[in-house]
Amino acid sequence: MPEPTSTATTASAPRVRILALVVLAIVAVCVYALDQFTKFLVVENLTEREPVEVIGQFLQFYFVKNAGAAFSLGSGSTWIFAIIASAVAIFIVVFAPRIRSLAWAALFGLLLGGNLGNLTDRLFREPGFGVGHVIDFIQVQYFPAIFNVADMAIVASMGIFIILTVRGIPLSGKPATDGTPDETVESPSEPQNPTKDAA
């Protein structure tokens, strides 16, 4: 009895892994494309540092070029952020085959897409390769920073990370107690031998 179950589980593992990789890739591509498209529209249609009201004062488009990280910190070390972003992207790509959970796959997809979105700015926008300024344009009233779609995706990935960690969901998507069914499947075969011996 245990052999068909273990065989089925082994056979389904590659499919689960491939599905997780597909989800990660789709989310990352969608986030990256949306980020770069919105930045293109901003650069082409908005004037730098001139606010455009979307929902009154609550939500505005305010086009700025950010040479630093969040809250414009480290504006003189843009190349360091470019190196860190590159390292994060490489880590996600290398680590991705270990993911089985679709929720974790979506998390890493958001992180990868957002990371690549801002990394593209740092590598290819003015003033030069590796020190380019990130395009920020979303301003929410009382929020102390201007951000973009890539930033939103990165923050969302952090929120999902906290939720999955609190709920104890591993990268495999299965709780740690999932190993017990293999033991319980074997238990029916054990009492059969004493019965035959007694007969």
Short mmCIF file of C-alpha atoms in Angstrom, two decimals, residues 3 18 21 37-38 41 55 59 65 70 78-79 82 93-94 101 103 110 142 145 154 180 183-184:
data_model
loop_
_atom_site.label_atom_id
_atom_site.label_comp_id
_atom_site.label_asym_id
_atom_site.label_seq_id
_atom_site.Cartn_x
_atom_site.Cartn_y
_atom_site.Cartn_z
CA GLU A 3 4.42 2.21 -2.49
CA ILE A 18 7.20 23.67 -12.36
CA LEU A 21 8.26 28.46 -11.16
CA PHE A 37 5.36 51.07 -18.58
CA THR A 38 4.15 53.46 -15.88
CA LEU A 41 4.29 57.28 -19.23
CA ILE A 55 -7.71 61.98 -5.84
CA LEU A 59 -3.24 60.86 -4.03
CA LYS A 65 14.27 61.20 -9.87
CA ALA A 70 13.72 54.60 0.05
CA THR A 78 23.60 54.62 -6.00
CA TRP A 79 26.11 52.08 -7.32
CA ALA A 82 22.69 48.57 -7.90
CA VAL A 93 16.79 32.96 -9.63
CA VAL A 94 19.16 30.41 -8.04
CA SER A 101 4.35 26.73 -2.46
CA ALA A 103 2.14 31.65 -2.19
CA LEU A 110 6.75 40.29 -6.57
CA TYR A 142 0.90 62.07 4.99
CA ALA A 145 8.05 59.09 0.66
CA ILE A 154 8.54 44.88 -2.91
CA THR A 180 3.20 11.45 9.56
CA GLU A 183 4.13 6.30 8.99
CA THR A 184 0.40 5.72 9.36
#
